[in-house]
Structure formats: C-alpha cells, structure tokens
Amino acid sequence: MITIVMGSFQSLPDDHQYRTLSQKTGFSLEQIAILHNRFKQLSQNEETLRRDDLKTIQDLESNPIRSQIIEAFFDSRNFQKEGVGSVEEIGFEEFLTVMSYFRAPPQHITEEQREEMRRAKLRFLFNMHDTDNDGTITLEEYRHVVEELLSRSGALGRETAKGIADAAMLEVASISVGPMAPDEFYEGITFEHFLKVCKFVHLYA
C-alpha cells in the first residue's frame, strides 16, 4: 500500500506531488487541497485513515449502503491495478483515488475517454457489491444490498425485499445469458454481465 507522508502536502499548490495526483485523479490543485484538508480532519492529523474515521461522517449515518461505501475506500481493487482483498488503513493518495470515482467527467473529453471513465465507475460499483472479491455478485450479495435498500426504509419487510431481490436477479440473468432451463442455476453477475445490465444507465447528472 502506498502511503504519502502528509507533511509533504503542506507545500505550495504547484508542488510536484499535487500535480502528479491531479493528473492521476482529474482533480484540480484547488480541489486536492480541499480534499487534503478534509482528510486531515477525518484522520485527526494522522497520516492514514481507518474505517472508524469514516464512520464519523454524519452524512453517511442514514445511508442504507453506508457499510459498502466505507468498505470501498479500503478495497485494494479500487486503487491498485492487481489489488486483492482489503487493507486496514489508507493514505491520502488512496483516499483521493477512491474519491475520484465520484467526480463528474470534464466537459471537453473524447467519447473514448468518457467511455473509459464510465467503465471505471461501473467497475467501482461492481466491486462495492462483490463483497467476497471473487469476481461475481452472487444472489446472496445482491439480496443483501436490495434488502438493505428496501427494508431499512420501513416500507417493506425483509421477506418482501428478499422476493424483490430474487426476481431482480432472474431479470439480470435473462438479460445476461438469455432464457434458462428450469434446472439451470445462475451463479451470479460477472462484470461483463454488469456492463450489459448498465448499458443504458447514466452515471452523471
């Protein structure tokens, strides 16, 4: 895991490290400075962040997928090319990299660049729900997300939410692999299946 010493970010905004992070994440130097201040607040001026630090964010308290959002910051797949598993703490560079998945794309980019950003964001969303890191969102993983979204609102019970999740998974299977025989078992959503399902989903406002 790469950890950047926070003292090095006290220099001027044209510092080489700021510019390197700007090129990597797409954030402006000003945005990086603002996010660095937020990082320092959350970490209480420590060099790394832990899960408990993110649990103090009030805006996340009522979010039904709070645990998945927090875990995404520690999922090494989201900041390392061949990342596997999760880490216990992250430095500012990892924090900034994960934050970049929530960033809207620049206005003046090519369609190829726009599609590349969209694919990266979908991979991030996929990783968020592939909790066991096996490359597939299983029925149990998908069911858990749907149950959390629906039942925590109080409008639906868990059994109803479970039924909706099961029906939604069957719909995903029909889109991904076509009609299935009664005795066939759909193992789960691969990333390629996920891309098919999200083909017409707009990720940006």
CSV table of C-alpha atoms in Angstrom, one decimal:
chain,number,residue,atom,x,y,z
A,1,MET,CA,0.0,0.0,0.0
A,2,ILE,CA,1.3,3.5,-0.9
A,3,THR,CA,1.1,6.0,1.9
A,4,ILE,CA,2.0,9.6,1.3
A,5,VAL,CA,3.5,11.5,4.3
A,6,MET,CA,1.1,14.3,5.0
A,7,GLY,CA,3.8,16.8,5.7
A,8,SER,CA,4.8,16.8,2.1
A,9,PHE,CA,1.3,18.2,1.2
A,10,GLN,CA,1.9,21.4,3.2
A,11,SER,CA,3.9,22.9,0.3
A,12,LEU,CA,2.7,25.3,-2.4
A,13,PRO,CA,-0.1,24.1,-4.7
A,14,ASP,CA,2.3,23.8,-7.6
A,15,ASP,CA,4.2,21.1,-5.8
A,16,HIS,CA,5.1,18.2,-8.0
A,17,GLN,CA,3.1,15.7,-5.9
A,18,TYR,CA,0.0,17.8,-6.2
A,19,ARG,CA,0.4,17.9,-10.0
A,20,THR,CA,1.0,14.1,-10.1
A,21,LEU,CA,-2.1,13.5,-8.2
A,22,SER,CA,-4.1,15.9,-10.3
A,23,GLN,CA,-3.0,14.0,-13.5
A,24,LYS,CA,-3.9,10.7,-11.9
A,25,THR,CA,-7.3,11.6,-10.5
A,26,GLY,CA,-8.5,14.5,-12.6
A,27,PHE,CA,-9.0,16.8,-9.6
A,28,SER,CA,-7.7,20.4,-9.8
A,29,LEU,CA,-5.0,21.6,-7.5
A,30,GLU,CA,-7.5,23.6,-5.5
A,31,GLN,CA,-9.8,20.5,-5.2
A,32,ILE,CA,-6.9,18.4,-4.0
A,33,ALA,CA,-6.0,21.0,-1.3
A,34,ILE,CA,-9.6,21.0,-0.1
A,35,LEU,CA,-9.8,17.2,0.0
A,36,HIS,CA,-6.5,17.1,1.8
A,37,ASN,CA,-7.9,19.3,4.5
A,38,ARG,CA,-10.9,17.0,4.8
A,39,PHE,CA,-8.5,14.0,5.0
A,40,LYS,CA,-6.7,15.7,7.9
A,41,GLN,CA,-9.9,16.4,9.7
A,42,LEU,CA,-11.2,12.8,9.4
A,43,SER,CA,-7.8,11.3,10.3
A,44,GLN,CA,-7.3,13.8,13.2
A,45,ASN,CA,-4.0,14.9,11.6
A,46,GLU,CA,-2.7,11.3,11.3
A,47,GLU,CA,-1.0,10.1,8.1
A,48,THR,CA,-3.6,7.4,7.5
A,49,LEU,CA,-7.4,6.8,7.7
A,50,ARG,CA,-9.1,3.8,9.2
A,51,ARG,CA,-12.7,2.7,8.9
A,52,ASP,CA,-13.7,4.2,12.2
A,53,ASP,CA,-12.6,7.6,11.0
A,54,LEU,CA,-15.1,7.4,8.1
A,55,LYS,CA,-17.9,6.2,10.4
A,56,THR,CA,-17.8,9.7,12.0
A,57,ILE,CA,-19.2,11.3,8.8
A,58,GLN,CA,-22.7,12.4,9.6
A,59,ASP,CA,-23.9,12.4,6.0
A,60,LEU,CA,-23.4,8.6,5.9
A,61,GLU,CA,-25.4,7.8,9.0
A,62,SER,CA,-28.7,7.3,7.3
A,63,ASN,CA,-27.3,5.9,4.0
A,64,PRO,CA,-28.6,2.4,3.5
A,65,ILE,CA,-25.3,1.2,1.9
A,66,ARG,CA,-23.1,3.1,4.4
A,67,SER,CA,-21.0,0.0,5.1
A,68,GLN,CA,-20.4,-0.7,1.4
A,69,ILE,CA,-19.3,2.9,0.8
A,70,ILE,CA,-16.9,2.9,3.7
A,71,GLU,CA,-15.5,-0.5,2.7
A,72,ALA,CA,-14.9,0.8,-0.8
A,73,PHE,CA,-12.2,3.1,0.5
A,74,PHE,CA,-10.3,0.1,1.8
A,75,ASP,CA,-10.8,-2.3,-1.1
A,76,SER,CA,-7.4,-2.5,-2.8
A,77,ARG,CA,-9.1,-3.2,-6.1
A,78,ASN,CA,-10.1,0.4,-6.2
A,79,PHE,CA,-6.6,1.9,-6.0
A,80,GLN,CA,-4.2,-0.9,-7.1
A,81,LYS,CA,-4.1,-2.4,-10.6
A,82,GLU,CA,-3.9,-6.0,-9.4
A,83,GLY,CA,-5.3,-5.3,-5.9
A,84,VAL,CA,-6.8,-8.2,-4.0
A,85,GLY,CA,-8.6,-8.0,-0.7
A,86,SER,CA,-8.8,-5.1,1.7
A,87,VAL,CA,-6.4,-3.0,3.8
A,88,GLU,CA,-6.8,-1.7,7.4
A,89,GLU,CA,-5.8,1.8,6.6
A,90,ILE,CA,-5.2,4.1,3.7
A,91,GLY,CA,-3.1,7.2,2.9
A,92,PHE,CA,-4.1,10.4,1.2
A,93,GLU,CA,-3.4,9.1,-2.3
A,94,GLU,CA,-5.7,6.1,-1.9
A,95,PHE,CA,-8.3,8.3,-0.4
A,96,LEU,CA,-8.1,10.7,-3.3
A,97,THR,CA,-8.2,7.9,-5.9
A,98,VAL,CA,-11.4,6.5,-4.4
A,99,MET,CA,-12.9,10.0,-4.2
A,100,SER,CA,-12.2,10.4,-7.9
A,101,TYR,CA,-14.8,7.7,-8.8
A,102,PHE,CA,-17.5,10.2,-7.5
A,103,ARG,CA,-16.2,13.0,-9.7
A,104,ALA,CA,-18.2,14.2,-12.8
A,105,PRO,CA,-16.2,13.9,-16.1
A,106,PRO,CA,-14.7,17.1,-17.6
A,107,GLN,CA,-16.7,18.7,-20.4
A,108,HIS,CA,-14.1,18.6,-23.0
A,109,ILE,CA,-13.1,15.0,-23.4
A,110,THR,CA,-13.4,12.5,-26.2
A,111,GLU,CA,-16.1,9.9,-26.4
A,112,GLU,CA,-13.4,7.2,-25.8
A,113,GLN,CA,-12.2,9.0,-22.6
A,114,ARG,CA,-15.8,9.3,-21.5
A,115,GLU,CA,-16.5,5.6,-22.0
A,116,GLU,CA,-13.3,4.7,-20.2
A,117,MET,CA,-14.4,6.8,-17.2
A,118,ARG,CA,-17.8,5.3,-17.3
A,119,ARG,CA,-16.3,1.8,-17.3
A,120,ALA,CA,-14.1,2.6,-14.4
A,121,LYS,CA,-17.0,3.9,-12.4
A,122,LEU,CA,-19.0,0.8,-13.1
A,123,ARG,CA,-16.1,-1.4,-12.0
A,124,PHE,CA,-16.0,0.6,-8.8
A,125,LEU,CA,-19.8,0.0,-8.3
A,126,PHE,CA,-19.3,-3.7,-9.1
A,127,ASN,CA,-16.5,-4.0,-6.6
A,128,MET,CA,-18.7,-2.4,-3.9
A,129,HIS,CA,-21.2,-5.2,-4.2
A,130,ASP,CA,-18.8,-8.1,-4.9
A,131,THR,CA,-18.0,-8.3,-1.2
A,132,ASP,CA,-16.1,-11.5,-1.3
A,133,ASN,CA,-13.8,-10.4,-4.1
A,134,ASP,CA,-14.4,-13.4,-6.3
A,135,GLY,CA,-15.4,-11.5,-9.5
A,136,THR,CA,-19.1,-12.3,-9.2
A,137,ILE,CA,-22.0,-10.7,-7.4
A,138,THR,CA,-23.8,-13.7,-6.1
A,139,LEU,CA,-27.5,-13.9,-5.3
A,140,GLU,CA,-26.7,-13.6,-1.6
A,141,GLU,CA,-24.6,-10.4,-2.1
A,142,TYR,CA,-27.3,-8.9,-4.4
A,143,ARG,CA,-30.0,-9.9,-2.0
A,144,HIS,CA,-28.2,-8.2,0.9
A,145,VAL,CA,-28.0,-4.9,-1.0
A,146,VAL,CA,-31.6,-4.9,-2.0
A,147,GLU,CA,-32.8,-5.9,1.5
A,148,GLU,CA,-30.7,-3.0,3.0
A,149,LEU,CA,-32.1,-0.5,0.5
A,150,LEU,CA,-35.8,-1.6,0.8
A,151,SER,CA,-36.3,-2.8,4.3
A,152,ARG,CA,-34.4,-0.1,6.2
A,153,SER,CA,-36.8,2.5,4.7
A,154,GLY,CA,-39.6,0.8,6.8
A,155,ALA,CA,-41.9,0.5,3.8
A,156,LEU,CA,-41.2,-3.2,3.2
A,157,GLY,CA,-40.3,-6.2,5.3
A,158,ARG,CA,-37.2,-8.3,4.7
A,159,GLU,CA,-39.2,-11.2,3.2
A,160,THR,CA,-40.8,-8.9,0.6
A,161,ALA,CA,-37.4,-7.3,-0.1
A,162,LYS,CA,-35.9,-10.8,-0.5
A,163,GLY,CA,-38.6,-11.7,-3.0
A,164,ILE,CA,-37.9,-8.5,-5.0
A,165,ALA,CA,-34.1,-9.3,-5.0
A,166,ASP,CA,-34.7,-12.8,-6.2
A,167,ALA,CA,-37.0,-11.5,-9.1
A,168,ALA,CA,-34.4,-8.8,-10.0
A,169,MET,CA,-31.6,-11.4,-10.1
A,170,LEU,CA,-33.7,-13.5,-12.5
A,171,GLU,CA,-34.2,-10.5,-14.7
A,172,VAL,CA,-30.5,-9.9,-14.7
A,173,ALA,CA,-29.9,-13.5,-15.7
A,174,SER,CA,-32.3,-13.2,-18.6
A,175,ILE,CA,-30.5,-10.0,-19.9
A,176,SER,CA,-27.1,-11.5,-19.4
A,177,VAL,CA,-27.4,-15.1,-20.6
A,178,GLY,CA,-30.8,-15.3,-22.2
A,179,PRO,CA,-33.6,-17.9,-21.4
A,180,MET,CA,-32.6,-20.5,-18.9
A,181,ALA,CA,-33.9,-24.0,-18.4
A,182,PRO,CA,-35.8,-24.7,-15.2
A,183,ASP,CA,-33.0,-26.8,-13.8
A,184,GLU,CA,-30.2,-24.2,-14.7
A,185,PHE,CA,-28.6,-22.2,-11.9
A,186,TYR,CA,-27.4,-18.7,-12.4
A,187,GLU,CA,-24.2,-18.4,-10.5
A,188,GLY,CA,-24.2,-14.6,-10.3
A,189,ILE,CA,-23.4,-11.3,-12.1
A,190,THR,CA,-19.9,-11.1,-13.6
A,191,PHE,CA,-18.5,-7.7,-14.6
A,192,GLU,CA,-19.4,-8.3,-18.2
A,193,HIS,CA,-23.0,-9.1,-17.3
A,194,PHE,CA,-23.0,-6.0,-15.1
A,195,LEU,CA,-21.9,-3.9,-18.1
A,196,LYS,CA,-24.8,-5.3,-20.2
A,197,VAL,CA,-27.3,-4.6,-17.5
A,198,CYS,CA,-26.0,-1.0,-17.0
A,199,LYS,CA,-25.7,-0.3,-20.7
A,200,PHE,CA,-28.2,2.5,-20.7
A,201,VAL,CA,-27.6,3.7,-17.2
A,202,HIS,CA,-26.4,7.3,-17.0
A,203,LEU,CA,-23.9,7.8,-14.2
A,204,TYR,CA,-23.7,11.6,-14.5
A,205,ALA,CA,-26.1,14.4,-13.8
